[in-house]
Short mmCIF file of C-alpha atoms in Angstrom, two decimals:
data_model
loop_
_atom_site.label_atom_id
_atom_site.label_comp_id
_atom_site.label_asym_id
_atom_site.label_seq_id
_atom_site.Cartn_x
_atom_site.Cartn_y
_atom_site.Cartn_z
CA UNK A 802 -90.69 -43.12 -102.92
CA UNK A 803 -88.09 -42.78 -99.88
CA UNK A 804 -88.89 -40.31 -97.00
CA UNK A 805 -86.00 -39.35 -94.86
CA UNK A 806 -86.65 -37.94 -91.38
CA UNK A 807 -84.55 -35.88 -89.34
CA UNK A 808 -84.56 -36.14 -85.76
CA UNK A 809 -82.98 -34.19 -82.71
CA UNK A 810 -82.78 -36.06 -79.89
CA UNK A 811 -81.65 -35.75 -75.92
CA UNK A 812 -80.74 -38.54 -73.51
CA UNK A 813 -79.74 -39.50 -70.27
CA UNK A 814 -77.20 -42.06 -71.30
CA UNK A 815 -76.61 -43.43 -67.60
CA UNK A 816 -78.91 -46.42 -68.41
CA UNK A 817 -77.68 -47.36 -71.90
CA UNK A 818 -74.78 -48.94 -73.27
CA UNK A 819 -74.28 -46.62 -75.39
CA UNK A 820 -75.72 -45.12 -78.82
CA UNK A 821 -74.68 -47.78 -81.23
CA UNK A 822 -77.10 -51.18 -81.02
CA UNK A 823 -75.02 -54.06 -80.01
CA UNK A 824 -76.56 -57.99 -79.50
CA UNK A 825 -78.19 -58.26 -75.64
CA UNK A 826 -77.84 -54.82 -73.92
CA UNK A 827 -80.39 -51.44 -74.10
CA UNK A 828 -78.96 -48.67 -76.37
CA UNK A 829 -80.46 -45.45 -77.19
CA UNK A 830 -80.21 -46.68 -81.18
CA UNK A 831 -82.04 -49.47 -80.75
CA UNK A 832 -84.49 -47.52 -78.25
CA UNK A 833 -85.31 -45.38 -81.04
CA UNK A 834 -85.53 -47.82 -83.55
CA UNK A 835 -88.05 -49.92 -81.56
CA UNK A 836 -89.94 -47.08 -80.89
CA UNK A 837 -90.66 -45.74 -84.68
CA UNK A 838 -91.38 -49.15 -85.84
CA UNK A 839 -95.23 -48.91 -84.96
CA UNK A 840 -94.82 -46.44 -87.44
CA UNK A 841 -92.78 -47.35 -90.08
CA UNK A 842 -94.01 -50.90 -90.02
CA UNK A 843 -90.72 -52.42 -90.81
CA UNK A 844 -87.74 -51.88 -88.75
CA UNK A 845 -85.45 -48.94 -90.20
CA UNK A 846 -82.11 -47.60 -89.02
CA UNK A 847 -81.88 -44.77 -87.30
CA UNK A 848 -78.33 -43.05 -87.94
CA UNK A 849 -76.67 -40.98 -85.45
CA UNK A 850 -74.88 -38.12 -86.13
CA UNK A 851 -71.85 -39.23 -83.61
CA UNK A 852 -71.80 -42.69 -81.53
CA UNK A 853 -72.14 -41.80 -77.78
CA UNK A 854 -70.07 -44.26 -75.30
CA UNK A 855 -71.71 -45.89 -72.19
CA UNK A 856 -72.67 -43.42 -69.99
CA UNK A 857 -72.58 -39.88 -72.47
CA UNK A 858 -75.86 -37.68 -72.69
CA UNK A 859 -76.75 -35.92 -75.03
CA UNK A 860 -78.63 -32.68 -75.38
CA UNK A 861 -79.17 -32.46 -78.79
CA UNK A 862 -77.86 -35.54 -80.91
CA UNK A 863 -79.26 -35.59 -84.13
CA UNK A 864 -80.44 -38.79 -86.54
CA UNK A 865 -82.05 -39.81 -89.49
CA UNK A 866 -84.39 -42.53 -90.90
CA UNK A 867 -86.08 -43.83 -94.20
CA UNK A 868 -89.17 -45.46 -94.57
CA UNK A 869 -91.43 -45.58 -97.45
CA UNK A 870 -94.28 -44.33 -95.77
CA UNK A 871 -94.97 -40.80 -95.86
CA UNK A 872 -95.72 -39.81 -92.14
CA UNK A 873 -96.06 -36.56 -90.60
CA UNK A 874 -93.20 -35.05 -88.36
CA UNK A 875 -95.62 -34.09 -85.46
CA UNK A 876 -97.22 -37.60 -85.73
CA UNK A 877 -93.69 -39.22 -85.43
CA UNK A 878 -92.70 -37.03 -82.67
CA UNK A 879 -95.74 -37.87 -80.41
CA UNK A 880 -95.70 -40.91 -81.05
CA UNK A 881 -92.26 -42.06 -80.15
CA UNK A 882 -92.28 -40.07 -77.23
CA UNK A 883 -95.36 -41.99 -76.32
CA UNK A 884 -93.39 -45.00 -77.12
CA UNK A 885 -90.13 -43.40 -75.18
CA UNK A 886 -92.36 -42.77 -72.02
CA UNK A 887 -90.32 -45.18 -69.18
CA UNK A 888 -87.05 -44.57 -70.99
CA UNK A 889 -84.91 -41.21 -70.55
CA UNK A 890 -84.68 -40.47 -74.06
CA UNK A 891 -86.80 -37.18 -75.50
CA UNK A 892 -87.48 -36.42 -79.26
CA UNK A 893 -86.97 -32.64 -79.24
CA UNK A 894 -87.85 -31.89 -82.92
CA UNK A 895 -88.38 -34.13 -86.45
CA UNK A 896 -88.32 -33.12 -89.77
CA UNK A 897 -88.82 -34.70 -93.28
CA UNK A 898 -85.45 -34.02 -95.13
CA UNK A 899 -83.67 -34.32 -98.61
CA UNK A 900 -82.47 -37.37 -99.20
CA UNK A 901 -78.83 -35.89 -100.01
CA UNK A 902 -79.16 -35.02 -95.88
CA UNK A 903 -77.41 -37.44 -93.82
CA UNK A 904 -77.25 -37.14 -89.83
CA UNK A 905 -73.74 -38.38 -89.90
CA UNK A 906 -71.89 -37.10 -93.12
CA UNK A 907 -73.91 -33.74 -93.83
CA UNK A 908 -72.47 -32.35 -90.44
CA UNK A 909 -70.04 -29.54 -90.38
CA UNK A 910 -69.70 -29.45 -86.90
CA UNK A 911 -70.12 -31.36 -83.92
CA UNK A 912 -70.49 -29.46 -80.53
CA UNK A 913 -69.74 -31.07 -76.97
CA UNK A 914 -70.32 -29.68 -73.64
CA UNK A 915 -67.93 -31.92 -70.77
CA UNK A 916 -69.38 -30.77 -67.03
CA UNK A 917 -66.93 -31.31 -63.90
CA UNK A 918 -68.18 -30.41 -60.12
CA UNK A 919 -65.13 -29.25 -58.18
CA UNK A 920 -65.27 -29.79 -54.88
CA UNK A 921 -64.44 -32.68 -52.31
CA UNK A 922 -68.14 -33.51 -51.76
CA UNK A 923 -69.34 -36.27 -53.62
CA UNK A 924 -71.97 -35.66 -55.90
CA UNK A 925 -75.59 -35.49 -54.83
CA UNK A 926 -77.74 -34.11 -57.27
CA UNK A 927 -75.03 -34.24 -60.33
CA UNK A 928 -74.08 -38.14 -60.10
CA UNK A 929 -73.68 -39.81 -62.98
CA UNK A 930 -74.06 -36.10 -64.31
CA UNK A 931 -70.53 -34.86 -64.18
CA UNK A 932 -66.75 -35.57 -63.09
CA UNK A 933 -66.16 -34.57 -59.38
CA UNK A 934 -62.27 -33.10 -58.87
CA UNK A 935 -61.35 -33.15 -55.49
CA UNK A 936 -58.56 -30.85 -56.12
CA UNK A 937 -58.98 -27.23 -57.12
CA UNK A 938 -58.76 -26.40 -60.38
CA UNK A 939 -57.36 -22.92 -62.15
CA UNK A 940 -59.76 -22.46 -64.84
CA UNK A 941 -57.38 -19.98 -66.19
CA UNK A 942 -54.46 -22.39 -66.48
CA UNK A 943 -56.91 -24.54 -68.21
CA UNK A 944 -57.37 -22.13 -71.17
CA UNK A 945 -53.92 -21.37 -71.53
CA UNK A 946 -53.59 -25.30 -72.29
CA UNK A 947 -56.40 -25.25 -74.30
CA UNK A 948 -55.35 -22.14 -76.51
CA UNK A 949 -52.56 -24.93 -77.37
CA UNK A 950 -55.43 -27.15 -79.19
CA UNK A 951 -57.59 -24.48 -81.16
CA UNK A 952 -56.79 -24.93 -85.05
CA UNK A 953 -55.49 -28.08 -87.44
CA UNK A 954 -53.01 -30.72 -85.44
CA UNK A 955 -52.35 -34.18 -84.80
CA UNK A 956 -54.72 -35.34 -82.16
CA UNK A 957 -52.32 -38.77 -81.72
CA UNK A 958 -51.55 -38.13 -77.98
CA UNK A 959 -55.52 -37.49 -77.71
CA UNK A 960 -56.87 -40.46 -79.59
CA UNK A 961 -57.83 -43.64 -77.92
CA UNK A 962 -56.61 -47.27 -79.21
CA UNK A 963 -59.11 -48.56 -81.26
CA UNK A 964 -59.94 -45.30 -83.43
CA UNK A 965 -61.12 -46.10 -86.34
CA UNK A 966 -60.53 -42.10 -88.01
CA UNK A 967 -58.29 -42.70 -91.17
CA UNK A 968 -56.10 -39.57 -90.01
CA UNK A 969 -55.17 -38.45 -86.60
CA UNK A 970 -55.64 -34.96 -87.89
CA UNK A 971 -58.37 -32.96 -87.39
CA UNK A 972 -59.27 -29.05 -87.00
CA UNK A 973 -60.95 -27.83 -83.21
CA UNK A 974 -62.96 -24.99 -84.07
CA UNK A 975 -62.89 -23.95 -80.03
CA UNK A 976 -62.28 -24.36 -76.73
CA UNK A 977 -64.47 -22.76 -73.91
CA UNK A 978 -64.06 -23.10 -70.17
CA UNK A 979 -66.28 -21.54 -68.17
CA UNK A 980 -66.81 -21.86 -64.16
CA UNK A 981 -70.44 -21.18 -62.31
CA UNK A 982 -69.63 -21.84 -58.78
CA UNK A 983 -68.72 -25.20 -58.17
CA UNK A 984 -69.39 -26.11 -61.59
CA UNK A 985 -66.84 -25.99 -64.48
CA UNK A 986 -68.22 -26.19 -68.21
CA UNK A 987 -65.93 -27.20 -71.31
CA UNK A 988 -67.22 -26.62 -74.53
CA UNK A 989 -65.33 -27.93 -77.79
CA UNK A 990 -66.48 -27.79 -81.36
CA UNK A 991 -64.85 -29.73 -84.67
CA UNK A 992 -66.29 -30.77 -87.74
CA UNK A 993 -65.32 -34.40 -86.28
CA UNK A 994 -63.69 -36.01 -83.19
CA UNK A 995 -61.39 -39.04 -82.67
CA UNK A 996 -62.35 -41.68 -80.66
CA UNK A 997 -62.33 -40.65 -76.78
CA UNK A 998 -60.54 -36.94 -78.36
CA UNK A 999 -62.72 -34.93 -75.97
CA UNK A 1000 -62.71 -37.10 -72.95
CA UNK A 1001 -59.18 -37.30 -73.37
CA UNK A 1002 -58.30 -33.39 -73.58
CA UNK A 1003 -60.38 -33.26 -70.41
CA UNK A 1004 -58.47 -35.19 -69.33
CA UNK A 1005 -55.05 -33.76 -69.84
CA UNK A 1006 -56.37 -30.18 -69.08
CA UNK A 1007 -57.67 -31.16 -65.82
CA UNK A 1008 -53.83 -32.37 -65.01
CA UNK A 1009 -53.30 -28.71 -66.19
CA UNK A 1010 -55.87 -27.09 -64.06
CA UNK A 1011 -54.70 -29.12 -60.58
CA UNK A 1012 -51.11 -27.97 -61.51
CA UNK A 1013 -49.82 -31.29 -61.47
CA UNK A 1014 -48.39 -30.50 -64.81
CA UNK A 1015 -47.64 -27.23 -66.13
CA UNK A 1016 -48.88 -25.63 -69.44
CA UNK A 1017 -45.19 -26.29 -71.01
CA UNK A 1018 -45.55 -30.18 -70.43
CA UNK A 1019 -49.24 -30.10 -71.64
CA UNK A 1020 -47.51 -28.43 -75.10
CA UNK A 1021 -44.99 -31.35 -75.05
CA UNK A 1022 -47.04 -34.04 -74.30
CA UNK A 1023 -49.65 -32.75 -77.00
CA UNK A 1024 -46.63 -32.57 -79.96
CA UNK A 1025 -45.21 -35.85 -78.48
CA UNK A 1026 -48.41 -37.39 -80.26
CA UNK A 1027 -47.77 -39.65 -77.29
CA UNK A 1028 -51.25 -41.37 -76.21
CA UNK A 1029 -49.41 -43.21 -73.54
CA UNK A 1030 -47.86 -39.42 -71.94
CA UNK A 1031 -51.39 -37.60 -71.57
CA UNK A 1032 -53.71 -38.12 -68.77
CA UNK A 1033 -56.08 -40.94 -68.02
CA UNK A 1034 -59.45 -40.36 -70.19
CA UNK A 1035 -61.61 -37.96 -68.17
CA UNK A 1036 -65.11 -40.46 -67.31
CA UNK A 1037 -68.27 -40.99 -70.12
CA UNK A 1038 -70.50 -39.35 -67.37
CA UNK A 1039 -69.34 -35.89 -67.28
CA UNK A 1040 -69.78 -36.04 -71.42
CA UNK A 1041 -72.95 -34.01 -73.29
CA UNK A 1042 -73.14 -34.13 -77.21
CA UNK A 1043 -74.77 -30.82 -77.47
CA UNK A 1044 -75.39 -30.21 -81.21
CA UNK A 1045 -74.65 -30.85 -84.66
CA UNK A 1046 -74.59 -27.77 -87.03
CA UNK A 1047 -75.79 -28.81 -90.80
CA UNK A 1048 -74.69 -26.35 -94.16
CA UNK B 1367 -70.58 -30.18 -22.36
CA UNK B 1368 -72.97 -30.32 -25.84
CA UNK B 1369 -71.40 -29.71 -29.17
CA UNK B 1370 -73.66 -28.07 -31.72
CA UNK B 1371 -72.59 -29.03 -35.65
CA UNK B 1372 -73.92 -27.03 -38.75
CA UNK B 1373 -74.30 -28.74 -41.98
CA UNK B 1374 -75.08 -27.85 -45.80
CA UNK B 1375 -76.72 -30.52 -47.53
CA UNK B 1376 -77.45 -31.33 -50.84
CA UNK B 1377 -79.81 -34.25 -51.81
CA UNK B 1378 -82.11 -35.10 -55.59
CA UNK B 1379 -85.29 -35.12 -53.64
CA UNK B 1380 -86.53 -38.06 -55.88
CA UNK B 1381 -86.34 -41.51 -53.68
CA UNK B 1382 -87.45 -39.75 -50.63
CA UNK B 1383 -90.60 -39.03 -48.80
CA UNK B 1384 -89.64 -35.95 -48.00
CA UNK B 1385 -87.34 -34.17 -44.79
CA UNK B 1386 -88.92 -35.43 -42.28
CA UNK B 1387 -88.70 -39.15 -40.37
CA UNK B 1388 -91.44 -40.87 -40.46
CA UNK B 1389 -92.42 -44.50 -39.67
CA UNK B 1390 -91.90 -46.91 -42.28
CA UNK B 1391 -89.96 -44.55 -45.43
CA UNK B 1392 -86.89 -43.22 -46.33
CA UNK B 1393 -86.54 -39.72 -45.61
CA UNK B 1394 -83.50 -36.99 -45.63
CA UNK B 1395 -83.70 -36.39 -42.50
CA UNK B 1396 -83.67 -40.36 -41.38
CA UNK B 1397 -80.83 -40.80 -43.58
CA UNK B 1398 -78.58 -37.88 -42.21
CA UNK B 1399 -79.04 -39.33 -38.75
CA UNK B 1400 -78.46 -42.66 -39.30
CA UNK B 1401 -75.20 -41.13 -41.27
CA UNK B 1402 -74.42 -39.51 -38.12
CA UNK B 1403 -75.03 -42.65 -35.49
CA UNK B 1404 -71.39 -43.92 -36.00
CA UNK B 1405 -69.96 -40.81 -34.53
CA UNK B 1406 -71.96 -39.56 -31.98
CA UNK B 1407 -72.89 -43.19 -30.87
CA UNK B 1408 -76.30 -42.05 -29.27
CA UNK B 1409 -79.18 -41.22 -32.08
CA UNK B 1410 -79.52 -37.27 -32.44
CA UNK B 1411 -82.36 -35.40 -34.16
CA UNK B 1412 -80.74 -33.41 -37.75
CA UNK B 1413 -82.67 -30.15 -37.46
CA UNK B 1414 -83.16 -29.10 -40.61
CA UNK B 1415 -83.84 -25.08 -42.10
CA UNK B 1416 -87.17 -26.07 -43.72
CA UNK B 1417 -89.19 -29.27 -44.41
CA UNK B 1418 -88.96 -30.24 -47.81
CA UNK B 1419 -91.99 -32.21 -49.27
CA UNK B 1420 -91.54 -35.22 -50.81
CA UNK B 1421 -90.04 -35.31 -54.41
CA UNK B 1422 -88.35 -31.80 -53.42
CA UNK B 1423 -84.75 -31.18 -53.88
CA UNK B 1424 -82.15 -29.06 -52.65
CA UNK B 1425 -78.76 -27.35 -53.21
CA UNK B 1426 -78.40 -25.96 -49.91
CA UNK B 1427 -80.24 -27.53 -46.91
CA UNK B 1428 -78.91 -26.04 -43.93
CA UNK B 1429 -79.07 -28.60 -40.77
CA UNK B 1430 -77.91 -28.52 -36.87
CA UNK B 1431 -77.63 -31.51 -34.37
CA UNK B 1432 -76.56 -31.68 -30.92
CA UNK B 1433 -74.37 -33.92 -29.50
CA UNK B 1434 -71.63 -34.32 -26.48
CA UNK B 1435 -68.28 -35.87 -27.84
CA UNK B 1436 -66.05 -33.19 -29.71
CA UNK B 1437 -65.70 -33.90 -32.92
CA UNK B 1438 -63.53 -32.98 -36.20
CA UNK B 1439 -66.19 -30.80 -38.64
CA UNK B 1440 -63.87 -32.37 -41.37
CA UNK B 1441 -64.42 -35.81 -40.15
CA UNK B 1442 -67.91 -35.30 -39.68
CA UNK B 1443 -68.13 -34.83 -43.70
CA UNK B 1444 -66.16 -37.14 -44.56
CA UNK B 1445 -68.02 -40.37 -42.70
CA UNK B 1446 -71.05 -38.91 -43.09
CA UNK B 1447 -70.66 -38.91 -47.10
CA UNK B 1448 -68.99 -42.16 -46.98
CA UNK B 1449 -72.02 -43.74 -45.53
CA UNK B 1450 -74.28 -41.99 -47.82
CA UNK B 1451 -72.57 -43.29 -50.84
CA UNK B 1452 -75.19 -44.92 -52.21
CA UNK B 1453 -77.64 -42.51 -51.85
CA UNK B 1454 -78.15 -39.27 -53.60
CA UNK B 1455 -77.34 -36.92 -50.44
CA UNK B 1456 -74.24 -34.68 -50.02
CA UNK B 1457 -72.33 -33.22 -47.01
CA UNK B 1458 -71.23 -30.12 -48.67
CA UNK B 1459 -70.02 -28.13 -45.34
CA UNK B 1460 -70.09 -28.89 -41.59
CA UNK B 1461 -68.56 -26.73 -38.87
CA UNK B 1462 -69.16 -25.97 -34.95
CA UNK B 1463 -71.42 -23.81 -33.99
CA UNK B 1464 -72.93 -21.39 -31.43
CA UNK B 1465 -75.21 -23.19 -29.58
CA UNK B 1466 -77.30 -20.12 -29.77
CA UNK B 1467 -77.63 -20.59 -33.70
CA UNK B 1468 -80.44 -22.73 -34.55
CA UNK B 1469 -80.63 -24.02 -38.68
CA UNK B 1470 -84.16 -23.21 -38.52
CA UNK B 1471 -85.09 -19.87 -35.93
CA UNK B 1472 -82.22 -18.39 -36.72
CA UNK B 1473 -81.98 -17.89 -40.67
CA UNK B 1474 -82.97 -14.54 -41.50
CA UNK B 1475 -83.86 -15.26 -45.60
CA UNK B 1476 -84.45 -18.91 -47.35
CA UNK B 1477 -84.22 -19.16 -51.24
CA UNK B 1478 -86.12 -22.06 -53.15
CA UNK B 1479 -85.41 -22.11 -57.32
CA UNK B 1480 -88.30 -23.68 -59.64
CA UNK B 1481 -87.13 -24.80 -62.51
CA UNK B 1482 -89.65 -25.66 -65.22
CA UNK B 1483 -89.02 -26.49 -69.05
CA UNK B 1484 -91.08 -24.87 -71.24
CA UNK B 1485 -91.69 -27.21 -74.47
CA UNK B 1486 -93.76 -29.95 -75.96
CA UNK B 1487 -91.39 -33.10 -76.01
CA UNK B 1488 -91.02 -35.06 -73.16
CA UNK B 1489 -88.03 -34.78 -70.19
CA UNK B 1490 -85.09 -36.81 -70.77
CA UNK B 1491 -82.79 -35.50 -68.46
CA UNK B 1492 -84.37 -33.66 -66.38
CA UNK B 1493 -87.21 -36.00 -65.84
CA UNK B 1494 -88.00 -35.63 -62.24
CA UNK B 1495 -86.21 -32.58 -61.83
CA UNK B 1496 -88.25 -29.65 -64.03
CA UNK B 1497 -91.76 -29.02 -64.30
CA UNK B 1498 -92.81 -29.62 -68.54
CA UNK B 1499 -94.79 -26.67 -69.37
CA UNK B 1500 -96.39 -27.46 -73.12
CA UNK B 1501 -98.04 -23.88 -73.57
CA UNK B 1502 -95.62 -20.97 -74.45
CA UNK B 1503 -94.62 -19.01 -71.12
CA UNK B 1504 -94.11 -15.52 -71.51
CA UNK B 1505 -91.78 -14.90 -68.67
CA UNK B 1506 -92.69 -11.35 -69.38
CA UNK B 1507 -96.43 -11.27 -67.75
CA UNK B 1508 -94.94 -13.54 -65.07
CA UNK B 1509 -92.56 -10.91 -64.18
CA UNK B 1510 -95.57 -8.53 -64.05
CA UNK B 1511 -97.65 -10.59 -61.86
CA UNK B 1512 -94.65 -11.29 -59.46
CA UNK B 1513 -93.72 -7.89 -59.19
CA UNK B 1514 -97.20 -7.87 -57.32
CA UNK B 1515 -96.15 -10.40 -54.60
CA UNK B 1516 -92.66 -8.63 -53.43
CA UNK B 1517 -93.60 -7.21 -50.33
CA UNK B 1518 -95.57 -8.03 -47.26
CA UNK B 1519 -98.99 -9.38 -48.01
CA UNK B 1520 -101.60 -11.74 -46.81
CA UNK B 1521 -100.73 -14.85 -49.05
CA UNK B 1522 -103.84 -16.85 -47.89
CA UNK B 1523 -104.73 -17.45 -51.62
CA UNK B 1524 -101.27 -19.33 -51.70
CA UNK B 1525 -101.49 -21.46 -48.51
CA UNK B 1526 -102.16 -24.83 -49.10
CA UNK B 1527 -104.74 -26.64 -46.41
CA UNK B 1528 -103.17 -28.34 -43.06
CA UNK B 1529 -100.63 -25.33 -42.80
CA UNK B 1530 -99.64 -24.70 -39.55
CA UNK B 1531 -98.42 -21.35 -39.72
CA UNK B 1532 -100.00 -18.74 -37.16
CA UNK B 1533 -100.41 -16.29 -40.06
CA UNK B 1534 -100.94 -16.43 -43.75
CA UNK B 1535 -99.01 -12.54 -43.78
CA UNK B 1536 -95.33 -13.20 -44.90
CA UNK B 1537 -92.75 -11.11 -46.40
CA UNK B 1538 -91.34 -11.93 -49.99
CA UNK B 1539 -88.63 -10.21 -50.55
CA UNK B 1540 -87.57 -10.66 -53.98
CA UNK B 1541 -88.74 -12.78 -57.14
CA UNK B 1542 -86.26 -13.01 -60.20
CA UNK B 1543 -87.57 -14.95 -63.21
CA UNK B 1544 -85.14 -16.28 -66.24
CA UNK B 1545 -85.42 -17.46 -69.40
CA UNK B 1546 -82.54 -19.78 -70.39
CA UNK B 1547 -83.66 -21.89 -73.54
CA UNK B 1548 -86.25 -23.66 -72.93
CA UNK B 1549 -85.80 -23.79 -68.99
CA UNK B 1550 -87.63 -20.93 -66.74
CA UNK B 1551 -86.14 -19.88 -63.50
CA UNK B 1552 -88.05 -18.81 -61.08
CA UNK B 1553 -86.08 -17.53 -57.51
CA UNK B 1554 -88.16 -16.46 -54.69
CA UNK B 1555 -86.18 -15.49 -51.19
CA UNK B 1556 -88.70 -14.82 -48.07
CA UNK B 1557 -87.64 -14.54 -43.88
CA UNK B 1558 -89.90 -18.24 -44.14
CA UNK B 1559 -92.92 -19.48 -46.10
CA UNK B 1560 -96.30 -20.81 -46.10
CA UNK B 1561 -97.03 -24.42 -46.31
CA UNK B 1562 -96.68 -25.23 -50.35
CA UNK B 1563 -96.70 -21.29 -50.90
CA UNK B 1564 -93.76 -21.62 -53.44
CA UNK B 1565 -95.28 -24.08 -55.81
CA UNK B 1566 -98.94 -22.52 -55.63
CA UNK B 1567 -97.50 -19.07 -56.40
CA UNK B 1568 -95.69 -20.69 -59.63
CA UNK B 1569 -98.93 -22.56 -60.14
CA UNK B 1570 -100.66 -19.03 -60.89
CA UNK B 1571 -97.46 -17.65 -62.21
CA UNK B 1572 -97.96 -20.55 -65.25
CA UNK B 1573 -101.72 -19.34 -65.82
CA UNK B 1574 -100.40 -15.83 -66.11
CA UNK B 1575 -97.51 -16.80 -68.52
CA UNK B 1576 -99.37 -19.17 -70.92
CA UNK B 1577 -101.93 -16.08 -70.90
CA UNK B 1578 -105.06 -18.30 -69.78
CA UNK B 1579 -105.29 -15.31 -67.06
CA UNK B 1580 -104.73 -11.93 -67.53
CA UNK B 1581 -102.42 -9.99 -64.50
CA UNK B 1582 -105.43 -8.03 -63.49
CA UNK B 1583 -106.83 -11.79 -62.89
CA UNK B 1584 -103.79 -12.52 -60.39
CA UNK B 1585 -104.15 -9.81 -59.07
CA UNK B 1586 -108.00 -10.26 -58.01
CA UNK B 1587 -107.32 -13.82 -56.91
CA UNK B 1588 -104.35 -12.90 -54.52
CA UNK B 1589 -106.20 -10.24 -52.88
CA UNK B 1590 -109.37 -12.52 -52.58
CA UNK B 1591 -106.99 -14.11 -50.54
CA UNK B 1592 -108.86 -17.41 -51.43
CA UNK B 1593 -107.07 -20.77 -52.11
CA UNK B 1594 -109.90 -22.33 -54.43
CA UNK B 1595 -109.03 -19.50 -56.95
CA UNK B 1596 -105.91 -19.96 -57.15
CA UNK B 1597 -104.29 -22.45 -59.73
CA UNK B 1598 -103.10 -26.11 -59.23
CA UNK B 1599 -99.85 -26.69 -57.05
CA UNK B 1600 -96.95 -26.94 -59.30
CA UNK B 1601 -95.32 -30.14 -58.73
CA UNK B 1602 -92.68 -30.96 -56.13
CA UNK B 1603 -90.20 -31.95 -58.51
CA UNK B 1604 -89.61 -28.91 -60.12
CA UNK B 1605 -88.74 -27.33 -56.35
CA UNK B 1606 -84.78 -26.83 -54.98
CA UNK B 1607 -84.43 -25.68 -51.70
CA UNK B 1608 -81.27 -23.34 -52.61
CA UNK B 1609 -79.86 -21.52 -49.62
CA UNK B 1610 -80.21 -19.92 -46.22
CA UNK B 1611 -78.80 -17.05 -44.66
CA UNK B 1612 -78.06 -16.72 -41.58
CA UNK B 1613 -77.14 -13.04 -39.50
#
């Protein structure tokens, strides 16, 4: 019989390449992997529920496994943290799960949290942690971009070469900008992304919030479907997936 | 005639062994004046609002030097951050001052947050920068048992050995505790404090919260006035120096 574990996990991704494992370099997949073999015995794959870039945290990605054995959650959760002890990678929470469950396909929305510090000082406690914009930035221009984006469009102008999504469409449930001092938060929430999609909204609003461009030209540039028109993708540091809602 | 420059400084307390120079280690306050050195050209002492320990962070270090060539606050920031690129300390503000206004005699309040998270799994990224707390806190019977240090009271019970104040009687004058998630809060704003008083007062906070001691207990144990009955010091790396005020 086939046990399937579900995992919620947090990261620092500054040291990794990345979630997905790839030949030669540290990556928070293989990290995990490694670190519930003692357990499973025979190495399983652990299954995000998005693939982080170089350099994105996470706060709450979640994952699955199978293994034959039937293990309990707490005893998985201690020890992987135990394994996970010199590495900046946390197991919040595990639980077994249906098999019809799967980390990746089960989701019905995906929830990211992109932090910029705004302010000409570079960063001191926050590096690696967030974007730093020199320029100021009118959070209320922002939103008035980002209105543009809520709902069912074509993402094209948003989506990075190399996406693999069969559709540039796709539905944003939300946008939410938020500023706490120096601090500004952007929270966005779809059933799925498109490769860079966040980074590169973040991007394009931020060109919105330093009025270099005004809302009109964001609104043209985002029906243009014109990837080469938007902004430069905002960097993988400033990125947190924050959580995965399940049906 | 002597120029007197005010700066607010924000450093991840991690790599260092603390504020203050010393022989042989990296410290913030080594760091600023060596930061410093290429514009006044002599060495000058960066007198800082309050000696953080080592592992201690801060938001809003407040800092004065001395020196006798006029120079551009703006320019000031902007080589100082430029040589501390590669370390995690930031020139938020500098500006000419008084040379009656002294960082450290002259602030009239000083704020330090601790942050801890309360939860069983591991830090991953705020590993160095929270205190883990496995036991449930009730932030509710730490808010009791604060309430009983706002004031002016004899915090010997709270004064760690070798500190050099004349007087274990301080003023507190406010302590806010919040609950956001998993992470506590805990703000405490005094004229100045006792030598580790912040972390042994959230020591004994913690008992109070996981219930292991009743109020009544705190209460007993601060008026003993008694160090050994007081709990463990909370570690340094849940501690950020926050602000300063100034009249």
């Amino acid at each position: 019989m086939i046990h399937r574990y579900k995992l919620i996990v947090e990261y620092d991704g500054t040291p990794f390449f990345g979630w997905q494992r790839q030949e030669g370099v540290s990556t928070v997949q293989q990290r995990l992997e490694e670190a519930v073999l003692p357990l499973t015995k025979t190495l399983v794959t652990v299954h995000g529920a998005g693939r982080t870039d170089k350099g994105v945290h996470a706060l709450g990605q979640v994952a699955h496994f199978d293994t034959e054995r039937a293990l309990d959650p707490f005893r998985i959760q201690e020890c992987m943290n135990a394994y996970l002890i010199d590495v900046p990678i946390s197991i919040l929470s595990v639980g077994e799960v249906d098999g019809a469950f799967n980390a990746r396909f089960s989701a019905i929305e995906r929830s990211y949290t992109y932090i910029i510090v705004n302010r000409r000082a570079k960063l001191g406690l926050d590096e690696n942690r967030a974007w730093r914009v020199i320029k100021d930035i009118d959070i209320q221009l922002m939103k008035s971009a980002a209105s543009l984006l809520v709902g069912c469009h074509d993402f094209s102008a948003f989506r990075a070469a190399g996406c693999q999504a069969n559709s540039p469409i796709k539905t944003l449930n939300s946008v939410e900008i938020e500023r706490v001092n120096d601090k500004i938060f952007i929270k966005v929430a779809a059933k799925s992304f498109l490769y860079h999609q966040v980074r590169n909204i973040v991007g394009s609003l931020v060109k919105v919030g330093i009025r270099e461009w005004h809302v009109n030209k964001f609104r043209e540039i985002f029906e243009s479907r014109d990837r080469n028109l938007a902004a430069p993708t905002a960097p993988a540091c400033g990125l947190y997936f924050s959580s995965v809602k399940y049906s």
